[in-house]
Each structure stands twice: as structure tokens, then as C-alpha cells.
């Protein structure tokens, strides 16, 4: 294949990736966006395989078959609740791939036209080192994020004395190692750089609190993009540069938007320690609060919502765990048939990753015009008769507004406590993912509905059909 035709096809693939991002920006066009992404990737792979320098087709085909088989099995078996940790795991693979490609390039530079061993072009060496550093940080950071999301590591911020000082020292050593590598081209400095950045990625993500993990997943997505972009410069591959920049910039923009929504500092995300401030939560953070709560049944909830003029549904991770979105949709249809105005309120970081609740509601065929973002609906809660909270803990906690000692203080929340009645569906009184007890449980206008989200919704549906 000629270089001109290859460049044209790479350009077409890049346009497909841009259209994919555009499509994924809204639920109504997300399927189309996915199609654009698949077409773009097929073009990219086909064009790369047709390049003159590709000779090991057997090895490449074997890799495609193995990778495709693993991806197919994961896609067929993965539960919606496990998508956040799956994304984190995939980010780690991107970072690891960047490190491996950088090491291969360093030891075989003549294969990529950037010089010979011991005499690599300085510009290529800088690109290689940066790609290696970002890739290594992405790898270990994503592994820690996966462990936190999977419950293998505590979701609470894990901090220690002089943590930020150590991170700063490691960051400075990365710069020093990069300079030494470029001036001496000794392999030892590259391997030390890999080791230091692997440790740095671990230390950056470990102290981040569970409630802030959606931002971390988005930020690691950005890191993986920039790692790919850096390696693209080393390999002189325009498509890899473009796609890496698209992923890196879109992930950074999304992280910034989410930080704004949570009243957090974007810089603190990049530097690590996000969510670690005020680690000592209020009393009862472990769910051992002795205060009394008012609890009710499915029949009580059905009666209150059927006689309400307006109901707002606030979905959270509890809905995802129970796979209750379809039963919830059935409940809402019955309420609307009785003339009740029903809407859905979505917090920017509900669930474990951006857009988690939107995807679940779309799966249940909830009309998009009934789903409202936090800024659009917060002002309406005071005039709402009933708010039905289904497993959305931290994002409804009034402590974010009232308790300066709380780890989530300052985070904008869905102000459901202003409604006339709050029905809070939850398995028990345990604290949220941030490790903070929800003060909403103890409010006079709150009725707790204890049990599995799907089973409770089924009870409410049966009660509504009998009323």
C-alpha cells in the first residue's frame, strides 16, 4: 500500500473516531457513535496490516484471535455493575502496552527508523520516555482503581505521613531520570524510570476516596490516551497520535466537568490525594449510629406515590447491583397511568463511572426527556411530593452541605431532603462508598425501605396494581 493511500485511510479512521466521540455525547446517538468507532478501528487495523513493513502476519493474526476471543467473552458475560472496574482494567492494559512498545523501541530503534542502540535521536528518546512514564503511571494507577472498585481494597482514602512529599520527590526524580536517559542513553535509567513511575501510579491513586472514583476512572482514561499519543510520536504513527490525543483530551475535559460538578480541584486529581481531605468522618460513619429511623413497607411506598402529584426517582449504585431498572420502569409506568408526574434525577457521579445510571435507564427504555441532570432538577425538589431514592447514598447526603468535617463536604448533591417525603430504598444502614453515614436517613421526612432494590420495587408494583 502506498504511503498516500495509507495516510488517507488513517485520516478516514480519525474522522470516524471523532464522529464516535460526538455520537457518544448523547444517549440518542450513542449506538451510532459506537458504530463509527468500530468502523474506524477496522480501518485502522486493516491499514496497519497492509503497511509494507508488516511481515509477521502469523503472530499478528494469533494476537488478534486471542484478544478478540477474550474481548468477546468479556462482552457477553460482563454485568453492568462491573463495567467501571472493567474500564479501569482496560486502561491498565493500554498503559502496559505503551510501556512494552517503548521498551521494544529502545532496544530495537533501527526497526523504527529513529537511530541505533546507543545513538537514538534525542527527540524520539524524549517521546519514548514520556510515553513510558505516563503508561507506567496509568498501569499501576488503573490496577489500584480496579481493586478499589472491585472491593479488593478499601474504598476509603488510604493516606500516610509525608505522602505528598514522597510523591513530589518521585515526580522530581522522573524529570532527573528523563534527562539522564536522554544524555547517556543507558538502559539502567530507563528501567529505573519504569520502576519509579510504576510506584508513583500506585501512590497517586491509593489515597483517593471511594466517592471520587468516577473522576479517577475518567482521569486514568485521559492518562491512557496521552500514553498512546506519546508512543505514536515515537513510532511516527499519525493515527496513534490523533487517537491518543482524542482520548487524552476528552478524558481530561470530562474529568474537569465532573470536578466542577463535585466542587473539587482539578489539580488535586492530577497530583493525587483526591478525596483524602478530612478523612476522619463523622460519628456513625461505619453504620453503627444509634439514632432511630422511620421505616416502611412496599405498601406504604405505593400509597404515598400513588397519591402524590409529583415523584422524582433518584437512581444509584444500589439499583445497578440489584438490576432493578426494568422493574423500576414498570413501577413508573403504573404511576404515570394514574396521572402522577414522574421524573428521574441523575447526579454527575452516580454509580461508579460517568454515565453509569444513564446507561442503565436507557437499557430499561426510559424516555430521555424524563431524565434530568442535577443542575436542571435541584430547584424542583422543594415542590416535589415524593422522592424515591434507590441506592443513591453519598450523592444525597446532606452532610456534604452541613458538616465541614465530612470527607464529602463541599460536594454538590441532589437536594432531595427538601422534598415533602423521601423514600429511601436500601439494604441496610451501612455507610456509603465514601465511608460516611447518610444524615438523610434520620430526617423526619424520610422513610427507609429496607431490602433488595428489585424485590422492593416488585412489591411496590404489586401494591400499585391492587390500589
XYZ file of C-alpha atoms in Angstrom:
467
model
C 0.000 0.000 0.000
C 1.317 3.447 -0.928
C 2.061 5.975 1.778
C -0.506 8.392 0.313
C -3.305 5.811 0.423
C -2.262 4.792 3.937
C -2.400 8.427 5.087
C -5.849 8.842 3.501
C -7.237 5.746 5.221
C -5.730 6.814 8.544
C -7.439 10.185 8.072
C -10.758 8.441 7.411
C -10.292 6.356 10.564
C -9.535 9.509 12.557
C -12.747 11.119 11.293
C -14.659 8.003 12.362
C -13.181 8.268 15.863
C -14.163 11.934 16.079
C -17.698 11.072 14.967
C -17.729 8.295 17.558
C -16.973 10.774 20.336
C -19.662 13.088 19.019
C -22.191 10.254 18.939
C -21.341 9.078 22.437
C -22.034 12.535 23.839
C -25.797 11.857 23.908
C -27.821 8.698 24.647
C -29.924 9.014 21.478
C -26.849 8.887 19.233
C -24.647 6.586 21.314
C -25.363 3.481 19.217
C -24.388 5.382 16.073
C -21.256 6.581 17.845
C -20.271 3.006 18.668
C -20.699 2.013 15.017
C -18.429 4.862 13.909
C -15.854 3.719 16.460
C -15.922 0.120 15.225
C -15.617 1.181 11.579
C -12.713 3.467 12.452
C -10.899 0.722 14.344
C -11.416 -1.757 11.497
C -9.966 0.790 9.066
C -7.006 1.449 11.367
C -6.168 -2.243 11.825
C -6.602 -3.056 8.135
C -4.432 -0.131 7.030
C -1.693 -1.047 9.513
C -1.651 -4.671 8.375
C -1.330 -3.545 4.752
C 1.800 -1.479 5.504
C 4.957 -2.668 3.689
C 6.934 -3.190 6.897
C 4.499 -5.758 8.292
C 5.848 -9.273 7.797
C 4.892 -11.372 10.839
C 1.259 -11.900 9.853
C 1.031 -15.216 11.699
C 1.999 -13.695 15.027
C -0.312 -10.722 14.487
C -3.225 -12.965 13.498
C -2.676 -15.090 16.597
C -2.761 -11.958 18.760
C -5.965 -10.773 17.069
C -7.661 -14.135 17.594
C -6.656 -14.388 21.254
C -7.503 -10.769 22.020
C -10.769 -10.922 20.078
C -11.830 -14.104 21.842
C -11.101 -12.658 25.282
C -12.924 -9.436 24.412
C -15.960 -11.346 23.123
C -16.210 -13.480 26.255
C -15.924 -10.412 28.488
C -18.540 -8.507 26.475
C -21.015 -11.400 26.695
C -20.527 -12.104 30.394
C -19.850 -8.717 31.965
C -22.537 -7.347 34.272
C -23.481 -3.688 34.090
C -22.403 -3.263 37.711
C -18.888 -4.421 36.810
C -18.359 -2.005 33.915
C -16.403 0.575 35.974
C -13.764 -1.915 37.086
C -13.668 -3.369 33.573
C -12.895 0.083 32.185
C -10.155 0.523 34.798
C -8.706 -2.872 33.852
C -8.685 -1.938 30.160
C -6.933 1.331 30.987
C -4.208 -0.656 32.734
C -3.665 -2.715 29.576
C -3.272 0.437 27.490
C -0.647 1.729 29.913
C 1.170 -1.613 29.952
C 1.131 -1.751 26.152
C 2.684 1.731 25.998
C 5.497 0.635 28.325
C 6.152 -2.551 26.339
C 6.243 -0.712 22.998
C 8.610 1.890 24.455
C 10.990 -0.790 25.747
C 10.907 -2.613 22.409
C 11.639 0.652 20.596
C 14.538 1.447 22.909
C 16.214 -1.934 22.336
C 15.455 -2.080 18.601
C 15.446 1.579 17.411
C 16.617 0.760 13.880
C 13.322 -1.061 13.262
C 11.508 2.223 13.739
C 13.965 4.459 11.929
C 14.960 6.508 14.978
C 18.642 5.540 15.160
C 20.642 2.676 16.570
C 21.219 1.348 20.081
C 23.228 3.951 21.999
C 22.582 6.626 19.397
C 18.815 7.213 19.349
C 17.521 10.598 18.212
C 17.063 12.779 21.310
C 13.593 13.927 20.267
C 12.473 10.301 19.854
C 14.052 9.405 23.185
C 12.124 12.192 24.946
C 8.857 10.997 23.378
C 9.683 7.420 24.331
C 10.483 8.337 27.935
C 7.331 10.407 28.378
C 5.190 7.639 26.892
C 6.857 5.138 29.211
C 6.292 7.286 32.307
C 2.643 8.048 31.578
C 1.998 4.429 30.580
C 3.521 3.057 33.779
C 1.550 5.508 35.943
C -1.624 4.543 34.080
C -0.928 0.835 34.556
C -0.464 0.743 38.335
C -2.994 3.536 38.919
C -5.628 1.591 36.990
C -4.810 -1.607 38.881
C -5.404 0.199 42.190
C -8.633 1.721 40.817
C -9.779 -1.754 39.751
C -9.009 -3.131 43.208
C -10.968 -0.330 44.909
C -13.970 -0.687 42.587
C -13.954 -4.478 42.918
C -13.835 -4.211 46.703
C -10.404 -5.842 46.977
C -9.085 -2.652 48.620
C -10.964 -0.348 50.970
C -12.798 2.484 49.266
C -11.680 4.875 51.992
C -8.719 7.204 51.374
C -5.514 5.405 52.399
C -3.059 8.063 53.478
C 0.205 8.212 55.391
C 2.551 10.871 56.709
C 4.659 12.796 54.177
C 2.719 11.206 51.336
C 2.628 14.334 49.172
C 6.303 14.979 49.905
C 7.151 11.495 48.673
C 5.028 11.967 45.546
C 6.758 15.279 44.825
C 10.174 13.652 45.259
C 9.227 10.840 42.900
C 7.936 13.374 40.375
C 11.219 15.276 40.521
C 13.182 12.040 40.133
C 11.205 11.275 36.964
C 12.449 14.529 35.431
C 16.029 13.773 36.501
C 15.857 10.251 35.095
C 14.469 11.549 31.814
C 17.425 13.956 31.489
C 19.934 11.233 32.374
C 18.365 8.842 29.882
C 18.495 11.373 27.066
C 22.103 12.380 27.774
C 23.607 8.950 28.414
C 21.135 6.556 26.697
C 21.972 3.958 29.339
C 19.271 1.242 29.706
C 19.524 1.321 33.508
C 17.953 4.779 33.613
C 15.002 3.603 31.510
C 14.375 0.678 33.831
C 14.637 2.911 36.914
C 12.208 5.311 35.226
C 9.754 2.435 34.731
C 10.103 1.357 38.373
C 9.674 4.884 39.770
C 6.609 5.672 37.643
C 5.021 2.320 38.487
C 5.386 3.234 42.167
C 4.129 6.764 41.529
C 0.973 5.497 39.835
C 0.285 3.289 42.851
C 0.808 6.134 45.336
C -1.250 8.650 43.350
C -4.434 6.568 43.294
C -4.230 4.790 46.664
C -5.232 7.842 48.762
C -8.272 8.685 46.636
C -11.633 8.198 48.352
C -14.276 5.843 47.015
C -16.826 8.579 46.308
C -14.356 10.197 43.922
C -13.558 7.067 41.905
C -15.699 8.114 38.891
C -13.369 11.083 38.429
C -10.359 8.798 38.817
C -11.629 6.431 36.110
C -12.089 9.397 33.781
C -8.646 10.758 34.629
C -6.971 7.397 34.023
C -8.752 7.292 30.685
C -7.048 10.580 29.871
C -3.669 9.237 31.012
C -4.005 6.179 28.769
C -4.713 8.454 25.810
C -1.655 10.593 26.394
C 0.487 7.462 26.813
C -0.712 6.216 23.424
C -0.123 9.651 21.925
C 3.478 9.727 23.177
C 4.199 6.316 21.725
C 2.600 7.462 18.467
C 5.262 10.152 18.158
C 7.973 7.570 18.810
C 6.593 5.211 16.155
C 5.848 8.117 13.803
C 2.269 6.871 13.517
C -0.135 9.738 12.824
C -3.261 7.747 13.653
C -1.929 6.755 17.063
C -1.070 10.390 17.761
C -4.553 11.575 16.771
C -6.497 8.890 18.625
C -4.305 9.229 21.707
C -4.856 12.986 21.728
C -8.628 12.489 21.301
C -8.817 10.070 24.222
C -6.469 12.158 26.366
C -8.228 15.474 25.795
C -11.765 14.094 26.055
C -10.897 12.300 29.291
C -9.334 15.456 30.732
C -12.351 17.574 29.728
C -14.764 15.063 31.266
C -12.699 14.974 34.464
C -12.757 18.770 34.641
C -16.532 18.859 34.160
C -17.007 16.266 36.879
C -14.697 18.113 39.256
C -16.755 21.254 38.725
C -19.903 19.272 39.482
C -18.333 17.949 42.699
C -16.726 21.229 43.759
C -13.292 19.602 43.633
C -9.941 20.869 42.391
C -8.828 19.519 39.009
C -5.177 19.950 40.041
C -5.684 17.777 43.114
C -6.892 14.950 40.880
C -3.753 15.101 38.757
C -1.449 15.242 41.773
C -3.278 12.548 43.722
C -4.740 12.585 47.205
C -8.150 13.468 45.767
C -10.833 12.925 48.367
C -8.363 12.406 51.175
C -9.066 15.659 52.989
C -10.941 15.276 56.244
C -10.515 11.523 56.340
C -11.926 11.375 59.830
C -15.632 11.171 59.091
C -18.467 12.000 61.434
C -19.747 9.696 64.095
C -21.571 6.714 62.740
C -19.524 6.541 59.590
C -19.355 2.767 59.867
C -23.094 2.368 60.132
C -23.107 1.996 63.963
C -25.288 5.070 64.580
C -27.783 4.581 67.430
C -30.288 7.158 66.188
C -33.779 5.966 65.290
C -35.086 5.893 61.731
C -38.597 5.591 60.344
C -39.084 2.524 58.170
C -41.918 1.441 55.923
C -43.093 -1.262 53.546
C -43.773 -1.585 49.855
C -47.462 -0.944 50.533
C -46.610 2.315 52.332
C -44.431 3.454 49.446
C -47.087 2.550 46.866
C -49.768 4.501 48.755
C -47.598 7.602 49.135
C -46.504 7.692 45.497
C -49.937 6.882 44.053
C -51.436 9.833 45.942
C -48.608 12.216 45.067
C -48.807 14.847 42.386
C -45.114 14.630 41.521
C -42.455 11.976 42.094
C -38.732 12.166 41.381
C -36.699 8.949 41.078
C -33.035 9.139 42.143
C -31.166 6.012 40.958
C -27.802 4.979 42.367
C -25.412 2.070 42.585
C -27.935 0.053 44.609
C -30.200 -0.062 41.559
C -27.297 -1.271 39.428
C -26.341 -4.041 41.872
C -29.921 -5.360 42.048
C -30.540 -4.881 38.297
C -33.771 -3.161 39.269
C -34.052 -0.722 36.360
C -36.678 -2.724 34.436
C -38.891 -3.250 37.490
C -38.440 0.423 38.352
C -39.611 1.364 34.848
C -42.694 -0.842 35.345
C -43.421 0.937 38.637
C -43.070 4.336 37.000
C -45.421 3.350 34.150
C -48.117 2.455 36.681
C -47.670 5.793 38.448
C -47.880 7.733 35.196
C -51.040 5.813 34.272
C -52.569 7.174 37.487
C -51.676 10.740 36.493
C -48.565 11.143 38.648
C -45.806 13.305 37.164
C -42.597 11.247 37.332
C -39.049 12.333 36.511
C -35.558 10.936 37.053
C -32.714 12.893 38.676
C -29.130 11.935 37.794
C -26.059 13.087 39.704
C -22.895 13.509 37.561
C -21.047 10.844 39.576
C -23.910 8.489 40.408
C -22.722 4.885 40.314
C -19.081 4.059 39.772
C -18.346 5.838 36.494
C -19.650 8.757 34.405
C -22.953 7.971 32.720
C -23.470 4.719 34.662
C -27.092 5.471 35.598
C -27.915 6.894 32.164
C -26.866 3.617 30.548
C -28.986 1.544 32.929
C -32.063 3.710 32.401
C -31.561 3.621 28.637
C -31.368 -0.186 28.867
C -34.823 -0.096 30.500
C -36.118 2.164 27.670
C -36.713 5.138 29.955
C -37.567 8.161 27.737
C -34.645 10.570 27.570
C -36.883 13.594 28.157
C -37.774 12.261 31.615
C -34.133 12.164 32.746
C -32.709 15.363 34.245
C -29.234 16.318 35.394
C -28.582 17.684 38.889
C -28.458 21.350 37.883
C -31.738 21.035 35.987
C -33.797 19.470 38.765
C -32.310 20.547 42.101
C -34.518 23.632 42.307
C -37.642 21.472 41.924
C -37.166 19.227 44.945
C -38.817 21.695 47.332
C -42.024 21.469 45.308
C -41.844 17.678 44.915
C -44.266 15.488 46.870
C -42.215 12.278 46.947
C -38.588 11.493 46.123
C -37.830 7.807 45.613
C -34.110 7.193 46.237
C -32.965 3.764 45.089
C -29.479 3.051 46.407
C -28.037 6.552 45.871
C -26.193 7.201 49.115
C -23.339 9.740 49.075
C -24.871 11.921 46.348
C -27.935 12.613 48.529
C -26.141 13.082 51.864
C -26.933 16.495 53.447
C -23.609 16.274 55.334
C -21.980 17.492 52.122
C -23.604 20.862 52.873
C -23.675 20.932 56.669
C -20.645 19.062 58.089
C -17.230 20.666 57.385
C -15.510 17.581 58.858
C -17.108 15.230 56.379
C -14.919 13.817 53.566
C -17.643 14.782 51.078
C -18.124 18.336 52.400
C -18.484 20.787 49.532
C -19.641 18.206 47.007
C -22.847 19.345 45.286
C -25.628 16.861 45.989
C -29.145 16.167 44.838
C -31.040 18.170 47.452
C -33.735 15.570 47.978
C -34.069 16.467 51.661
C -36.151 19.465 50.574
C -38.985 17.265 49.286
C -42.149 16.676 51.283
C -41.384 12.946 51.649
C -38.250 10.935 50.887
C -38.497 7.186 50.356
C -35.015 5.741 50.691
C -34.586 2.197 49.396
C -31.503 0.477 50.802
C -30.438 -2.951 52.061
C -29.397 -1.676 55.490
C -27.919 1.192 57.438
C -24.339 0.771 56.222
C -22.347 3.828 55.170
C -21.946 4.852 51.560
C -18.953 4.174 49.309
C -17.174 7.199 50.783
C -17.429 5.621 54.241
C -19.818 8.313 55.523
C -23.175 7.748 57.173
C -26.044 9.479 55.368
C -27.726 12.096 57.556
C -30.788 11.876 55.316
C -31.745 8.571 56.963
C -32.544 10.355 60.222
C -34.611 13.238 58.847
C -38.274 13.485 59.856
C -39.444 13.440 56.244
C -37.505 10.263 55.357
C -38.977 6.766 55.306
C -36.493 3.909 54.931
C -37.432 0.937 52.751
C -35.089 -1.883 53.719
C -34.441 -4.718 51.284
C -33.196 -5.667 47.847
C -33.967 -2.905 45.358
C -35.522 -5.162 42.728
C -37.609 -7.137 45.217
C -38.865 -3.969 46.890
C -39.808 -2.462 43.521
C -41.696 -5.667 42.699
C -43.624 -5.342 45.981
C -44.482 -1.738 45.169
C -45.648 -2.738 41.689
C -47.970 -5.378 43.147
C -49.312 -2.899 45.692
C -49.948 -0.283 42.985
C -51.866 -2.819 40.898
C -54.124 -3.553 43.881
C -54.806 0.069 44.878
